[in-house]
PDB file of C-alpha atoms in Angstrom:
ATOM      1  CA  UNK S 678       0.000   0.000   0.000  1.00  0.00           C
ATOM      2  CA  UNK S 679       1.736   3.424  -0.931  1.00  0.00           C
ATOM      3  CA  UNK S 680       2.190   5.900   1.847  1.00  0.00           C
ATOM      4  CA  UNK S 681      -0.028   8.685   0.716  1.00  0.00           C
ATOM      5  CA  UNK S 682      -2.589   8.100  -2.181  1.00  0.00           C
ATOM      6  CA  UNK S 683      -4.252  10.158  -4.414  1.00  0.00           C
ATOM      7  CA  UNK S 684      -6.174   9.763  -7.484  1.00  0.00           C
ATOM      8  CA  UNK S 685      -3.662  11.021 -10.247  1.00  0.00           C
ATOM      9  CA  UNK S 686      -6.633  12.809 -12.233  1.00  0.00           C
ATOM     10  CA  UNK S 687      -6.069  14.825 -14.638  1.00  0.00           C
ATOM     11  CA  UNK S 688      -8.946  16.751 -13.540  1.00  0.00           C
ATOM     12  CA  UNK S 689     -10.054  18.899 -16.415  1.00  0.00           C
ATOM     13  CA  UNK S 690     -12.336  21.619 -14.701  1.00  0.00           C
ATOM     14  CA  UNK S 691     -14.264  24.953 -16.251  1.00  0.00           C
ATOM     15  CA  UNK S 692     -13.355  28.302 -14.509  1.00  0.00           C
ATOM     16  CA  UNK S 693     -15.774  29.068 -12.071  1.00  0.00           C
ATOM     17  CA  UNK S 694     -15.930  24.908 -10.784  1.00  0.00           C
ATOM     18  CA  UNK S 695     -15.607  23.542  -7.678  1.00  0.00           C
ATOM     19  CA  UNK S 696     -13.367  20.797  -7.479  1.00  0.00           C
ATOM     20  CA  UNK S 697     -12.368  18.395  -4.507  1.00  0.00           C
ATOM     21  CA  UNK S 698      -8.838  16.295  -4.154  1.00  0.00           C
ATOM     22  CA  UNK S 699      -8.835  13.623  -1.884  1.00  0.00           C
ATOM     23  CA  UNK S 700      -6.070  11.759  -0.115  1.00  0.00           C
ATOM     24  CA  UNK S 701      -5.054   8.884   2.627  1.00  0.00           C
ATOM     25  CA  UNK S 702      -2.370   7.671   4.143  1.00  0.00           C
ATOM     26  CA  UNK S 703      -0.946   4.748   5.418  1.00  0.00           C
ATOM     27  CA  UNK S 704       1.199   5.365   8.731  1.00  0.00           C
ATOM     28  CA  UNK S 705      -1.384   6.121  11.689  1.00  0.00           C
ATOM     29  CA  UNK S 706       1.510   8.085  13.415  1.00  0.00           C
ATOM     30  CA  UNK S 707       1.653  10.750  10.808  1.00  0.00           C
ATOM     31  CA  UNK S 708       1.756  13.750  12.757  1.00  0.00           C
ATOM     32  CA  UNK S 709       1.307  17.262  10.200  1.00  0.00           C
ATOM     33  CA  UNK S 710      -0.571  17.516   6.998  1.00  0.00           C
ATOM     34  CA  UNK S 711      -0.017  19.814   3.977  1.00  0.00           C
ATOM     35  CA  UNK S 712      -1.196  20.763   0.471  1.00  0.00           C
ATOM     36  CA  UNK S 713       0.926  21.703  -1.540  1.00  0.00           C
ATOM     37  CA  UNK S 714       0.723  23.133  -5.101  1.00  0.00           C
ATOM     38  CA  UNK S 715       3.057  22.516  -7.942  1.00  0.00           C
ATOM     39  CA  UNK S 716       3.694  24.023 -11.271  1.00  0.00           C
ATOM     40  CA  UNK S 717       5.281  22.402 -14.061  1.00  0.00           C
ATOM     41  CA  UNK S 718       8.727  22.010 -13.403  1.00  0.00           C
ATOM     42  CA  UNK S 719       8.628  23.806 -10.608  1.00  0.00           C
ATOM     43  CA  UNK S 720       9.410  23.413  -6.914  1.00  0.00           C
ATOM     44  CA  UNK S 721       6.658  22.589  -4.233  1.00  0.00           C
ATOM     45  CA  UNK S 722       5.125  25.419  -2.816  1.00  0.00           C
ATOM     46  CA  UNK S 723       2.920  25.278   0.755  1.00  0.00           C
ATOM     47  CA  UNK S 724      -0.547  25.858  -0.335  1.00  0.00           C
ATOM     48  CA  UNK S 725      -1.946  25.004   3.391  1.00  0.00           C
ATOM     49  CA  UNK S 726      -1.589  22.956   6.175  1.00  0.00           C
ATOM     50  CA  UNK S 727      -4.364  20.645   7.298  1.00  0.00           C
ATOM     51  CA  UNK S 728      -5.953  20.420  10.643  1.00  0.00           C
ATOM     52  CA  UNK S 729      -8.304  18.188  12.322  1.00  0.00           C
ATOM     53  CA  UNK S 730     -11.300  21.173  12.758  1.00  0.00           C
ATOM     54  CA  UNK S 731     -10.766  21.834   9.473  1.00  0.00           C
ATOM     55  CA  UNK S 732      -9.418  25.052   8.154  1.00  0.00           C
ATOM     56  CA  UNK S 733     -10.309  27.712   5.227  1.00  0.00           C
ATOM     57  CA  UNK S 734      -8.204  29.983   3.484  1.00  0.00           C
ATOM     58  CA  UNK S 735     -10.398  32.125   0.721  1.00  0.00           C
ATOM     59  CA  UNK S 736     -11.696  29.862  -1.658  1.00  0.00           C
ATOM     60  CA  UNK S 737      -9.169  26.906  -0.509  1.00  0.00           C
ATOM     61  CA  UNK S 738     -10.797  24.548   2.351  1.00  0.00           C
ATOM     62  CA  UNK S 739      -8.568  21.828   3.755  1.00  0.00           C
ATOM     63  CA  UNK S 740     -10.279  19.105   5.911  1.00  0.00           C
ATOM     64  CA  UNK S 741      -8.671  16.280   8.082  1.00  0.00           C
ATOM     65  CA  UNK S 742     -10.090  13.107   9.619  1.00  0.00           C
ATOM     66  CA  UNK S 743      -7.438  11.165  11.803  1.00  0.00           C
ATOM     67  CA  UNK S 744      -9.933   7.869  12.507  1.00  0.00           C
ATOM     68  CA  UNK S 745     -10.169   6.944   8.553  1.00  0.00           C
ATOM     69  CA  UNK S 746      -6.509   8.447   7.769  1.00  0.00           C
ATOM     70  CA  UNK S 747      -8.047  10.747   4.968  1.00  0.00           C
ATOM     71  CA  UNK S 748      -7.527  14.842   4.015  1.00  0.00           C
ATOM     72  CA  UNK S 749      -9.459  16.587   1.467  1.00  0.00           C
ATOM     73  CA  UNK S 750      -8.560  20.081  -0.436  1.00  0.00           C
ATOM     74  CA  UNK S 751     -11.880  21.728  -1.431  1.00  0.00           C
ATOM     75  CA  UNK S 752     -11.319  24.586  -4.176  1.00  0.00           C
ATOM     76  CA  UNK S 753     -14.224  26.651  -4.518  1.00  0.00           C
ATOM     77  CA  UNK S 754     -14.925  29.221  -7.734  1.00  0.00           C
ATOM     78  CA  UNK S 755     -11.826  27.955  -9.537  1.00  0.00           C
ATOM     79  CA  UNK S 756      -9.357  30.152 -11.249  1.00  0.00           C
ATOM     80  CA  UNK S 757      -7.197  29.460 -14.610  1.00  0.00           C
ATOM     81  CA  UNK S 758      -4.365  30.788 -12.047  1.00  0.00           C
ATOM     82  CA  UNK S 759      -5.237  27.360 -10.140  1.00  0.00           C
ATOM     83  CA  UNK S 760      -3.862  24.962 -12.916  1.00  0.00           C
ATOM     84  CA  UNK S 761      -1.428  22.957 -11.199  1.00  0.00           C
ATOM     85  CA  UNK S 762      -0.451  19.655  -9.382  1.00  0.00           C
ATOM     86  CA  UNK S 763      -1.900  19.070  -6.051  1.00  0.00           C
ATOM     87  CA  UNK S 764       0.435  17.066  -3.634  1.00  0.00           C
ATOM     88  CA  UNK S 765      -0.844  16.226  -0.627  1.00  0.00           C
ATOM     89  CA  UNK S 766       2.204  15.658   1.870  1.00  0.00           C
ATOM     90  CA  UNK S 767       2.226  13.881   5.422  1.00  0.00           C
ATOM     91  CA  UNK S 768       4.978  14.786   7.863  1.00  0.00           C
ATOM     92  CA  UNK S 769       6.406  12.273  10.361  1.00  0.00           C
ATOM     93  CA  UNK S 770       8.446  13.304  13.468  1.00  0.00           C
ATOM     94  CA  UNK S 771      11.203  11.092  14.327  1.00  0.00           C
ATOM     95  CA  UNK S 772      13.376  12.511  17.339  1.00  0.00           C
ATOM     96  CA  UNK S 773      14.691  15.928  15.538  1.00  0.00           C
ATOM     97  CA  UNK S 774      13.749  14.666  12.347  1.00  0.00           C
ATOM     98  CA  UNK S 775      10.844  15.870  10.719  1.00  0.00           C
ATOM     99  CA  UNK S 776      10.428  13.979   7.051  1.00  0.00           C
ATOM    100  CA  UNK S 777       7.800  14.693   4.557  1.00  0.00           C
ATOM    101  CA  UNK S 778       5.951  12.144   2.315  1.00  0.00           C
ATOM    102  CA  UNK S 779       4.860  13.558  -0.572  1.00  0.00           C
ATOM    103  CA  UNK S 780       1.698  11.585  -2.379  1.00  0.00           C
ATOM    104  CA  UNK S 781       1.872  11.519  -6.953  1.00  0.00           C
ATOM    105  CA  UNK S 782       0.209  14.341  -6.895  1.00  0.00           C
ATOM    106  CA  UNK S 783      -3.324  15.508  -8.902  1.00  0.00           C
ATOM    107  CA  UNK S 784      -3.088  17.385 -12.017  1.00  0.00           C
ATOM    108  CA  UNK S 785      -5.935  20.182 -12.462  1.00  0.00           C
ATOM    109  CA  UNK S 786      -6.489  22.258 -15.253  1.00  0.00           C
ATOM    110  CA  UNK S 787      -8.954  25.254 -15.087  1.00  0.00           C
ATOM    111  CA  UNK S 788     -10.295  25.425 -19.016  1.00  0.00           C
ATOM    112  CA  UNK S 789     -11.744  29.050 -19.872  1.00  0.00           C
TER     113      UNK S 789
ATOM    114  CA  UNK F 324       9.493  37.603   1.128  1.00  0.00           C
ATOM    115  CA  UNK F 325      12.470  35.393   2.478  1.00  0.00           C
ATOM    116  CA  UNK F 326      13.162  32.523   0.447  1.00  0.00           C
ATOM    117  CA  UNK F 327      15.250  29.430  -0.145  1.00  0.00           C
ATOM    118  CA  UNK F 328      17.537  29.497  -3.237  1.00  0.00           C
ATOM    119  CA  UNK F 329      19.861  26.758  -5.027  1.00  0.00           C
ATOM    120  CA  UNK F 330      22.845  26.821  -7.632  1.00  0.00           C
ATOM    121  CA  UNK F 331      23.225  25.491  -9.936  1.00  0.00           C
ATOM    122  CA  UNK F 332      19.964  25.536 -11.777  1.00  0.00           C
ATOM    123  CA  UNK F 333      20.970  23.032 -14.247  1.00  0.00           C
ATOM    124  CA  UNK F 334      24.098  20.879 -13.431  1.00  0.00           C
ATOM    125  CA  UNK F 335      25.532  18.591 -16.413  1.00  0.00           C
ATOM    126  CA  UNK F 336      27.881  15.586 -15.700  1.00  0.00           C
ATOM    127  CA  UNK F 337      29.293  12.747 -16.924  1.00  0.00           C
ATOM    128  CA  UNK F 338      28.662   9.588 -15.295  1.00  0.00           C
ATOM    129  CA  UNK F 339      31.168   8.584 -12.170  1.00  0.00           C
ATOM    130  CA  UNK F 340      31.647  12.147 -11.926  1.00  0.00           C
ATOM    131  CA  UNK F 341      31.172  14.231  -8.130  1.00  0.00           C
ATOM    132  CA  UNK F 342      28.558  16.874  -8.232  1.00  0.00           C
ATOM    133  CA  UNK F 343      27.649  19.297  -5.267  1.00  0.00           C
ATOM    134  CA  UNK F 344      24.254  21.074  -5.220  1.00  0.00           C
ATOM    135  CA  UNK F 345      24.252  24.324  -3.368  1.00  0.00           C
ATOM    136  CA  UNK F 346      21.424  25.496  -1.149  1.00  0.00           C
ATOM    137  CA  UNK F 347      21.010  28.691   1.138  1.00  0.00           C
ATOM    138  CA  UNK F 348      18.441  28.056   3.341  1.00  0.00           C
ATOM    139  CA  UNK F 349      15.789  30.527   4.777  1.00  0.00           C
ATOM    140  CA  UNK F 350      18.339  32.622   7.667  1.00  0.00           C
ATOM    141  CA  UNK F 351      16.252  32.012  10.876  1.00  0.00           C
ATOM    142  CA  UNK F 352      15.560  28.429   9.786  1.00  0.00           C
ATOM    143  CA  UNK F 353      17.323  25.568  11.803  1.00  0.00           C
ATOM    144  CA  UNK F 354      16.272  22.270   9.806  1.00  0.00           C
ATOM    145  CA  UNK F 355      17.625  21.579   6.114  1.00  0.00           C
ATOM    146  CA  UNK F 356      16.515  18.786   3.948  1.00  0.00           C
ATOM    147  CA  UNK F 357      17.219  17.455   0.868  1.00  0.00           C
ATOM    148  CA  UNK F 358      14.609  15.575  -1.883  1.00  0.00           C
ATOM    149  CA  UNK F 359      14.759  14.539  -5.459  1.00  0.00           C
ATOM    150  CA  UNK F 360      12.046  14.079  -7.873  1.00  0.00           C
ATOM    151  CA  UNK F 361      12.898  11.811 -10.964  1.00  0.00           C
ATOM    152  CA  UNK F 362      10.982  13.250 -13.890  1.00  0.00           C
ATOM    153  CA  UNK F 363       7.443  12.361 -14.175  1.00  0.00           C
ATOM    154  CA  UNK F 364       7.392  10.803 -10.431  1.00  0.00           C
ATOM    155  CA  UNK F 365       6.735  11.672  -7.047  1.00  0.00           C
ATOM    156  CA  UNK F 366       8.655  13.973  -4.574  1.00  0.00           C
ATOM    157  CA  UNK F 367      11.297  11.408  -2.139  1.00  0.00           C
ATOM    158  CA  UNK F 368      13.027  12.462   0.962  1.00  0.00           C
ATOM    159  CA  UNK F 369      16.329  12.111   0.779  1.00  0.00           C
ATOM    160  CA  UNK F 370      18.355  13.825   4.022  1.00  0.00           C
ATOM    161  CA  UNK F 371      17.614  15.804   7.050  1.00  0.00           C
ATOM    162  CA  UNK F 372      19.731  17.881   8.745  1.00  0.00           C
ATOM    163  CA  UNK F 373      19.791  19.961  11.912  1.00  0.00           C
ATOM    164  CA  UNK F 374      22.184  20.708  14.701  1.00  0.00           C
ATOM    165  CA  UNK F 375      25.152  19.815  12.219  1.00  0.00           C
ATOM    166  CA  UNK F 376      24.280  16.262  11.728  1.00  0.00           C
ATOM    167  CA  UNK F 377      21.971  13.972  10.128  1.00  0.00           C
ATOM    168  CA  UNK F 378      18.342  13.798  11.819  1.00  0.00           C
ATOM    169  CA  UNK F 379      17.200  11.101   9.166  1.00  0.00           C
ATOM    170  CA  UNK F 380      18.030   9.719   5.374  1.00  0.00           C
ATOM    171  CA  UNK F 381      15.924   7.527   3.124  1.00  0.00           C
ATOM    172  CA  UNK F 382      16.998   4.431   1.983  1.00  0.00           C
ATOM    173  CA  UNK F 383      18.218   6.380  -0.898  1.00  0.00           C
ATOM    174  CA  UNK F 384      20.457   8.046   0.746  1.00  0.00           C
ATOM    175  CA  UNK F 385      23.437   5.671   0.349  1.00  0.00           C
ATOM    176  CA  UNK F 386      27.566   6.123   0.906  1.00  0.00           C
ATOM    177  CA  UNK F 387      27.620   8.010  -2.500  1.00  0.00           C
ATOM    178  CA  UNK F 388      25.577  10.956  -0.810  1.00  0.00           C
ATOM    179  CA  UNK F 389      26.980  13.406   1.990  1.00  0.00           C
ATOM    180  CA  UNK F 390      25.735  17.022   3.150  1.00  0.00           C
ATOM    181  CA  UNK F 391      27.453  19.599   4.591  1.00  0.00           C
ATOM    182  CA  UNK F 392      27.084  23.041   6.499  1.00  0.00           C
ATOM    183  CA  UNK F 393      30.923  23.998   5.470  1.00  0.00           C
ATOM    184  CA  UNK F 394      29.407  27.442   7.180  1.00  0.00           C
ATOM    185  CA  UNK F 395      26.685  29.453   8.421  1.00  0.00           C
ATOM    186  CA  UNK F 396      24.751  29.993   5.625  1.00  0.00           C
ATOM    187  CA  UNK F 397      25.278  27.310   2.622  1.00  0.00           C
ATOM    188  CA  UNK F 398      24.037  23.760   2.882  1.00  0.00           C
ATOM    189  CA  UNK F 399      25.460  21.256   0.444  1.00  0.00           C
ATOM    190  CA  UNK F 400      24.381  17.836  -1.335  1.00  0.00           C
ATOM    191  CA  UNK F 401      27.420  15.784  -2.207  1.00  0.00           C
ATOM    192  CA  UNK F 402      27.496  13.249  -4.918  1.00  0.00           C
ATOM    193  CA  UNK F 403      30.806  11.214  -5.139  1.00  0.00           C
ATOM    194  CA  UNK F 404      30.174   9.242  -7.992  1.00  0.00           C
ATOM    195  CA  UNK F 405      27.378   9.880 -10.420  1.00  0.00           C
ATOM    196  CA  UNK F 406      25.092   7.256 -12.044  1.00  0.00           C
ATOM    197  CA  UNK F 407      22.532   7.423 -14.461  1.00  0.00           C
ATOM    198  CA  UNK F 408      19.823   7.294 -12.285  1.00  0.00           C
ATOM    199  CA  UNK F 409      20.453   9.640 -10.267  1.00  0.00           C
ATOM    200  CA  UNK F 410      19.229  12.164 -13.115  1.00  0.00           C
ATOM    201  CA  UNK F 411      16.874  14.091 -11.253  1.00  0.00           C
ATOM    202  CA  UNK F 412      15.759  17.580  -9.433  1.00  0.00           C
ATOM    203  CA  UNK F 413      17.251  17.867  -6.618  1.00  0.00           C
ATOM    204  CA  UNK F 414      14.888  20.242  -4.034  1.00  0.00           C
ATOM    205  CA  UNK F 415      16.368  21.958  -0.984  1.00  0.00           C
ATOM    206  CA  UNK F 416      13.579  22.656   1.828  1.00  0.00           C
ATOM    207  CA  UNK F 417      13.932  24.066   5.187  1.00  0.00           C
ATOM    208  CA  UNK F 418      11.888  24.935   8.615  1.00  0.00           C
ATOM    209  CA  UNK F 419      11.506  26.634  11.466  1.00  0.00           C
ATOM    210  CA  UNK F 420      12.906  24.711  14.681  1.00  0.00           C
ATOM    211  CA  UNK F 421       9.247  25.223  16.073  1.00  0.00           C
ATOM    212  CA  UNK F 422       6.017  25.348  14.423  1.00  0.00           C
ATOM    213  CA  UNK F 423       4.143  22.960  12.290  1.00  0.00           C
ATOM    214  CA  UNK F 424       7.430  21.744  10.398  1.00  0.00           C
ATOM    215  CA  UNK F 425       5.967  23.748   7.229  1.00  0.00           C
ATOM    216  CA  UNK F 426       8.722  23.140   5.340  1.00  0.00           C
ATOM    217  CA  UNK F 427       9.867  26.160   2.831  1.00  0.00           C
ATOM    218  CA  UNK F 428      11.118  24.781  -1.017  1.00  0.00           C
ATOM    219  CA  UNK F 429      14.394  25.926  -3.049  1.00  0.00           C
ATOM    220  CA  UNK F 430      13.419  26.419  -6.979  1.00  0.00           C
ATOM    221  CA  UNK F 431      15.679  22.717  -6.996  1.00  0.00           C
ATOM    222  CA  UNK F 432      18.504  21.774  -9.810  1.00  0.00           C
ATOM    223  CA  UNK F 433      18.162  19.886 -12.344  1.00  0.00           C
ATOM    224  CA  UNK F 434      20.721  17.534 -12.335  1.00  0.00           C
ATOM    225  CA  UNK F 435      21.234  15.435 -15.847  1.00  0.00           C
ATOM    226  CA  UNK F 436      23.943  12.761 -15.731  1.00  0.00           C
ATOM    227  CA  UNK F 437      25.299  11.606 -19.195  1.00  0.00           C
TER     228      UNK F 437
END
């Protein structure tokens, strides 16, 4: 079983859509959650991190629910701007380590 | 904005030869890592770093990979003998020592071995 799944898309979208990314992972001791965006050929960039109530950030909404192992990204009223890969990432302390496991990713594009 | 940045942006080599990938880490940060992500695949932890020493390294990691904080600014990926494989973008991240371990992302190098 992979560490962190997602469903690879590509999710072809019209501006204005709402779209939802979903993700779960494997180890139950997985301690931080992020989204992160990336372009093409580009680095990762922190979108959000993920917390059990839930939190918002404009028309981003990031939800996490320990008990299934399972985070969703929510983008409301889309934006060509949003075209990118999705990665959702786990983070795992170990001591003074702190490791991130990065999931394939989701491709979106926003069509005009 | 601060940010992490990395040279070279594009590193050529032959195989068997040593590479080292620069990073400069964000200045207040105290953890450094290193990942790779082979073309078309998913982002892999490679190192981490903190206090001058390894916290952690992936299975990938292996005696042909070292870092180094040679002082108080650059961090360095080491690569004594190239392969093919190891043809790849090479990200530098680091973090706050507290916090959320939000980790901040270098624009990586692009490392092609021949």
């Amino acid at each position: 079983r992979k560490e962190v799944e997602q469903d690879p898309g590509p999710f072809n979208v019209p501006e204005g859509a709402t779209v939802a990314f979903n993700c779960t992972y494997s180890n139950s001791a997985s301690q931080s959650f992020f989204w992160y965006r990336q372009d093409c050929r580009k680095e990762p960039k922190l979108l959000m991190s993920v917390y059990s109530s839930g939190n918002e950030d404009g028309r981003f909404t990031a939800q996490l629910n320990r008990a299934s192992q399972y985070i969703s990204l929510l983008i409301r009223d889309s934006k060509l701007s949003d075209s990118a890969t999705y990665l959702c990432v786990v983070g795992l302390s170990s001591g003074s380590a702190r490791q991130l496991t990065f999931g394939s990713g989701t491709q979106l594009t926003v069509l005009p | 904005e601060p940010e992490v940045t990395q040279t070279p942006s594009h590193q050529v080599t032959q195989m068997g030869q040593e590479v080292i990938l620069r990073c400069v880490p964000i200045s207040n940060h105290l953890y450094f890592y290193w990942y790779r992500q082979i073309l078309g695949q998913k982002v892999e932890f490679l190192v981490s770093f903190y206090n001058n020493e390894i916290s952690e390294k992936s299975e990938i990691f292996d005696d042909q990979f070292s870092v180094e904080r040679p002082d108080g600014s650059n961090f360095t990926l080491k690569i004594r003998s190239t392969k093919l494989e190891d043809s790849a973008m090479y990200f530098c991240a680091s973090s706050e020592r507290s916090g959320p371990w939000e980790q901040f992302f270098g624009p990586g190098t692009r490392l092609t071995v021949l």
